[in-house]
Amino acid sequence: VPGHRVPRVRARMIIEEDTLYSRVASATAHERAWLYQYLSFDTASTPRQAEAARARAAEAGRQDAWDGRLHLYNRRYDTLPTGFLRVVQRAAAQASVSIEILDKRPQLQPPDLSADTSWLRDYQLAAGMAMLRGQRGVLKAPTGSGKTQVFIALARWLPWARFGVLVHRADLMHQAAERYESITGERAGRLGDSESDIRRFTVATFQTVARGVGKGSEQGALDPWLRGLDAVVIDEVHILPASSFWKTIMRARAARFRWGVSGTPFRRGDQRDVLVVAACGPMLYEIGSNELIARGLLARPEIRMVRVAQPEVGGSWAEVYERGVVQSTQRNAAVVRAVLRAKQPALVFVKAIEHGRLLHKMLSAAGLAVDFVWGSDSTAARKEAVKRLRRGDLQVLVCSTIFDVGIDIPEVRACIVASGGKSAIATIQRLGRGMRVVEGKAAMELWDFLDEGHKWLRRHSRERVRAFQQEGFDVQRISEAAL
């Protein structure tokens, strides 16, 4: 794990590799202590909170008191998540620990590499082969790179495998299933959005599967399916550390092939990213945005950060956000002017429903053809709004975080981020909504705001700028008066 200190000891251990968890079959006390320390991670939001948790544990005087850290080596059962096995093996070499791995998994059937995958681009083929060889791990690839095509190819190379693709939204489920059907001519199964159809290749929402596993009179129906999968793909794998998603994926006990795909797999900003490695494995392949932009496969982002010098506000975070973002007359006026300057069709992102309604009203009053969609709207209603935008019936669509991922609208020429926030993942995901290309579109605009009014708003704006720059994109800062 990058940046994780490796304590040095001289030792040797034997680990038995299994599909989900691997067991330390033989080790000295020093070896186990090294492994326990290496697989321990601070997950508190700040160092101060982590230190407070450790102090409470010491004060309690109990060995089992939580110390503010996530421990992935289970000392009671001598096990660790198999996704970390290769990482541990590399780290052990640095610490002078010799590890022998005994593979206890069932023998694999060979892949069918004669299957037709001529529809793959060269980098998609390279990514798929890396994932096939690695058997488990993460593919980092931006929106528009064709991640879905890659795991469809994996299903073609493993025709004997029962495939499960887990997504966190119904829109993503339908898109992946439809893409599989258009490429292969085979029917894809669907679990979610009132559908329950299991086939060899099944796309399911995490929420549906989580409700269908475990004990209880209305649960357990999907346990046989999940536990019987040979291969599992986790789309937008950065959401995996959520408790319910983590527990769900760790019930797929037989899935020897375990892959996560995302444009931002390790950008959470906390060490719970390690759960992605624990469940899937380390990074196997990376496709860079700038490479695809150079090829003309993605639109070049033109990022403009507008400085809004509004008066100081105070109170709790909820009050600061309400006064400095949602109800800010000056900021909302700047958002409207940015929308009027932006290319169309455009998406405007908001976080609060009240904010969306207010901007919808202001943009409509400015003479724009605009609609507003929210998470509580039905899938059909959201699809209809997208169709109207693509046809040109709408100039602007104000949308909630439901559109942060999974919405494919190549015609979008600009994204306006009115929501603020500090999440690097959300920042890059929203950028991806406008980077798909159509004829005559080589660039897209992203308008965001350098907020004033409170230290939290200023810090969040800096975090978004940093996220863009870390992806290798230039950021232009402009004044509010220049709008």
mmCIF file of N, CA, C and O in Angstrom, residues 278-319:
data_model
loop_
_atom_site.group_PDB
_atom_site.id
_atom_site.type_symbol
_atom_site.label_atom_id
_atom_site.label_comp_id
_atom_site.label_asym_id
_atom_site.label_seq_id
_atom_site.Cartn_x
_atom_site.Cartn_y
_atom_site.Cartn_z
ATOM 1 N N ALA A 278 -8.559 -5.461 -0.451
ATOM 2 C CA ALA A 278 -8.894 -6.673 0.296
ATOM 3 C C ALA A 278 -9.903 -7.529 -0.460
ATOM 4 O O ALA A 278 -9.792 -8.760 -0.501
ATOM 5 N N ALA A 279 -10.898 -6.897 -1.072
ATOM 6 C CA ALA A 279 -11.958 -7.648 -1.749
ATOM 7 C C ALA A 279 -11.580 -8.067 -3.160
ATOM 8 O O ALA A 279 -11.992 -9.132 -3.621
ATOM 9 N N CYS A 280 -10.790 -7.225 -3.840
ATOM 10 C CA CYS A 280 -10.503 -7.477 -5.258
ATOM 11 C C CYS A 280 -9.044 -7.804 -5.522
ATOM 12 O O CYS A 280 -8.734 -8.725 -6.281
ATOM 13 N N GLY A 281 -8.148 -7.027 -4.924
ATOM 14 C CA GLY A 281 -6.732 -7.176 -5.207
ATOM 15 C C GLY A 281 -6.152 -5.834 -5.623
ATOM 16 O O GLY A 281 -6.857 -4.823 -5.680
ATOM 17 N N PRO A 282 -4.859 -5.778 -5.938
ATOM 18 C CA PRO A 282 -4.185 -4.516 -6.267
ATOM 19 C C PRO A 282 -4.484 -4.069 -7.697
ATOM 20 O O PRO A 282 -5.158 -4.758 -8.459
ATOM 21 N N MET A 283 -3.959 -2.918 -8.058
ATOM 22 C CA MET A 283 -4.124 -2.388 -9.409
ATOM 23 C C MET A 283 -3.481 -3.323 -10.428
ATOM 24 O O MET A 283 -2.333 -3.733 -10.277
ATOM 25 N N LEU A 284 -4.244 -3.653 -11.476
ATOM 26 C CA LEU A 284 -3.734 -4.510 -12.540
ATOM 27 C C LEU A 284 -3.412 -3.732 -13.811
ATOM 28 O O LEU A 284 -2.474 -4.070 -14.534
ATOM 29 N N TYR A 285 -4.204 -2.698 -14.083
ATOM 30 C CA TYR A 285 -4.016 -1.972 -15.344
ATOM 31 C C TYR A 285 -4.626 -0.589 -15.194
ATOM 32 O O TYR A 285 -5.641 -0.428 -14.509
ATOM 33 N N GLU A 286 -3.995 0.395 -15.852
ATOM 34 C CA GLU A 286 -4.499 1.768 -15.799
ATOM 35 C C GLU A 286 -4.538 2.360 -17.196
ATOM 36 O O GLU A 286 -3.580 2.250 -17.960
ATOM 37 N N ILE A 287 -5.676 2.956 -17.525
ATOM 38 C CA ILE A 287 -5.849 3.668 -18.784
ATOM 39 C C ILE A 287 -5.953 5.147 -18.455
ATOM 40 O O ILE A 287 -6.826 5.559 -17.684
ATOM 41 N N GLY A 288 -5.072 5.965 -18.981
ATOM 42 C CA GLY A 288 -5.030 7.378 -18.637
ATOM 43 C C GLY A 288 -5.954 8.232 -19.487
ATOM 44 O O GLY A 288 -6.096 8.007 -20.695
ATOM 45 N N SER A 289 -6.584 9.238 -18.866
ATOM 46 C CA SER A 289 -7.474 10.146 -19.594
ATOM 47 C C SER A 289 -6.741 10.880 -20.701
ATOM 48 O O SER A 289 -7.247 11.006 -21.831
ATOM 49 N N ASN A 290 -5.532 11.390 -20.414
ATOM 50 C CA ASN A 290 -4.815 12.199 -21.406
ATOM 51 C C ASN A 290 -4.432 11.382 -22.636
ATOM 52 O O ASN A 290 -4.399 11.919 -23.751
ATOM 53 N N GLU A 291 -4.171 10.093 -22.433
ATOM 54 C CA GLU A 291 -3.872 9.236 -23.590
ATOM 55 C C GLU A 291 -5.087 9.129 -24.503
ATOM 56 O O GLU A 291 -4.982 9.204 -25.731
ATOM 57 N N LEU A 292 -6.276 8.963 -23.905
ATOM 58 C CA LEU A 292 -7.488 8.829 -24.708
ATOM 59 C C LEU A 292 -7.886 10.159 -25.343
ATOM 60 O O LEU A 292 -8.450 10.190 -26.435
ATOM 61 N N ILE A 293 -7.588 11.266 -24.655
ATOM 62 C CA ILE A 293 -7.830 12.589 -25.245
ATOM 63 C C ILE A 293 -6.933 12.777 -26.465
ATOM 64 O O ILE A 293 -7.374 13.263 -27.519
ATOM 65 N N ALA A 294 -5.671 12.379 -26.352
ATOM 66 C CA ALA A 294 -4.730 12.501 -27.470
ATOM 67 C C ALA A 294 -5.173 11.672 -28.671
ATOM 68 O O ALA A 294 -4.931 12.052 -29.826
ATOM 69 N N ARG A 295 -5.835 10.562 -28.416
ATOM 70 C CA ARG A 295 -6.330 9.706 -29.497
ATOM 71 C C ARG A 295 -7.638 10.225 -30.093
ATOM 72 O O ARG A 295 -8.126 9.674 -31.074
ATOM 73 N N GLY A 296 -8.226 11.217 -29.455
ATOM 74 C CA GLY A 296 -9.513 11.715 -29.924
ATOM 75 C C GLY A 296 -10.692 10.891 -29.450
ATOM 76 O O GLY A 296 -11.805 11.042 -29.966
ATOM 77 N N LEU A 297 -10.460 10.052 -28.433
ATOM 78 C CA LEU A 297 -11.534 9.196 -27.925
ATOM 79 C C LEU A 297 -12.290 9.845 -26.772
ATOM 80 O O LEU A 297 -13.387 9.407 -26.422
ATOM 81 N N LEU A 298 -11.702 10.857 -26.146
ATOM 82 C CA LEU A 298 -12.367 11.647 -25.121
ATOM 83 C C LEU A 298 -12.198 13.120 -25.449
ATOM 84 O O LEU A 298 -11.208 13.515 -26.073
ATOM 85 N N ALA A 299 -13.181 13.921 -25.018
ATOM 86 C CA ALA A 299 -13.104 15.362 -25.221
ATOM 87 C C ALA A 299 -12.149 15.986 -24.206
ATOM 88 O O ALA A 299 -12.096 15.566 -23.055
ATOM 89 N N ARG A 300 -11.409 16.996 -24.639
ATOM 90 C CA ARG A 300 -10.475 17.699 -23.763
ATOM 91 C C ARG A 300 -11.244 18.619 -22.812
ATOM 92 O O ARG A 300 -12.031 19.455 -23.245
ATOM 93 N N PRO A 301 -11.051 18.490 -21.509
ATOM 94 C CA PRO A 301 -11.775 19.357 -20.578
ATOM 95 C C PRO A 301 -11.157 20.748 -20.487
ATOM 96 O O PRO A 301 -9.932 20.888 -20.369
ATOM 97 N N GLU A 302 -11.985 21.750 -20.551
ATOM 98 C CA GLU A 302 -11.576 23.135 -20.328
ATOM 99 C C GLU A 302 -12.208 23.568 -19.012
ATOM 100 O O GLU A 302 -13.405 23.838 -18.944
ATOM 101 N N ILE A 303 -11.398 23.616 -17.963
ATOM 102 C CA ILE A 303 -11.906 23.812 -16.602
ATOM 103 C C ILE A 303 -11.754 25.262 -16.199
ATOM 104 O O ILE A 303 -10.650 25.820 -16.247
ATOM 105 N N ARG A 304 -12.860 25.861 -15.793
ATOM 106 C CA ARG A 304 -12.874 27.263 -15.386
ATOM 107 C C ARG A 304 -13.430 27.366 -13.982
ATOM 108 O O ARG A 304 -14.568 26.962 -13.723
ATOM 109 N N MET A 305 -12.629 27.899 -13.094
ATOM 110 C CA MET A 305 -13.036 28.106 -11.711
ATOM 111 C C MET A 305 -13.329 29.589 -11.510
ATOM 112 O O MET A 305 -12.443 30.432 -11.659
ATOM 113 N N VAL A 306 -14.597 29.909 -11.187
ATOM 114 C CA VAL A 306 -15.039 31.289 -11.024
ATOM 115 C C VAL A 306 -14.957 31.670 -9.541
ATOM 116 O O VAL A 306 -15.561 30.999 -8.691
ATOM 117 N N ARG A 307 -14.235 32.748 -9.235
ATOM 118 C CA ARG A 307 -14.116 33.189 -7.854
ATOM 119 C C ARG A 307 -15.351 33.996 -7.463
ATOM 120 O O ARG A 307 -15.675 34.996 -8.102
ATOM 121 N N VAL A 308 -16.045 33.541 -6.403
ATOM 122 C CA VAL A 308 -17.238 34.225 -5.906
ATOM 123 C C VAL A 308 -16.893 34.810 -4.537
ATOM 124 O O VAL A 308 -16.840 34.105 -3.534
ATOM 125 N N ALA A 309 -16.639 36.129 -4.495
ATOM 126 C CA ALA A 309 -16.186 36.791 -3.263
ATOM 127 C C ALA A 309 -17.393 37.250 -2.447
ATOM 128 O O ALA A 309 -17.703 38.446 -2.377
ATOM 129 N N GLN A 310 -18.090 36.309 -1.841
ATOM 130 C CA GLN A 310 -19.278 36.663 -1.072
ATOM 131 C C GLN A 310 -18.920 36.891 0.400
ATOM 132 O O GLN A 310 -17.860 36.476 0.869
ATOM 133 N N PRO A 311 -19.803 37.556 1.150
ATOM 134 C CA PRO A 311 -19.533 37.845 2.557
ATOM 135 C C PRO A 311 -19.392 36.579 3.398
ATOM 136 O O PRO A 311 -19.853 35.497 3.016
ATOM 137 N N GLU A 312 -18.758 36.719 4.555
ATOM 138 C CA GLU A 312 -18.548 35.602 5.470
ATOM 139 C C GLU A 312 -19.884 35.139 6.067
ATOM 140 O O GLU A 312 -20.767 35.954 6.355
ATOM 141 N N VAL A 313 -20.004 33.830 6.216
ATOM 142 C CA VAL A 313 -21.154 33.225 6.887
ATOM 143 C C VAL A 313 -20.630 32.374 8.036
ATOM 144 O O VAL A 313 -19.448 32.050 8.099
ATOM 145 N N GLY A 314 -21.495 31.996 8.969
ATOM 146 C CA GLY A 314 -21.060 31.205 10.117
ATOM 147 C C GLY A 314 -22.067 30.150 10.482
ATOM 148 O O GLY A 314 -23.074 29.950 9.803
ATOM 149 N N GLY A 315 -21.770 29.438 11.580
ATOM 150 C CA GLY A 315 -22.653 28.391 12.056
ATOM 151 C C GLY A 315 -22.086 27.007 11.826
ATOM 152 O O GLY A 315 -20.890 26.823 11.557
ATOM 153 N N SER A 316 -22.945 26.004 11.952
ATOM 154 C CA SER A 316 -22.562 24.618 11.701
ATOM 155 C C SER A 316 -22.334 24.421 10.206
ATOM 156 O O SER A 316 -22.643 25.299 9.387
ATOM 157 N N TRP A 317 -21.818 23.222 9.849
ATOM 158 C CA TRP A 317 -21.603 22.960 8.420
ATOM 159 C C TRP A 317 -22.911 23.037 7.648
ATOM 160 O O TRP A 317 -22.960 23.614 6.549
ATOM 161 N N ALA A 318 -23.992 22.504 8.190
ATOM 162 C CA ALA A 318 -25.284 22.568 7.494
ATOM 163 C C ALA A 318 -25.699 24.017 7.260
ATOM 164 O O ALA A 318 -26.215 24.363 6.178
ATOM 165 N N GLU A 319 -25.471 24.879 8.261
ATOM 166 C CA GLU A 319 -25.833 26.290 8.121
ATOM 167 C C GLU A 319 -24.925 27.004 7.128
ATOM 168 O O GLU A 319 -25.385 27.831 6.320
#
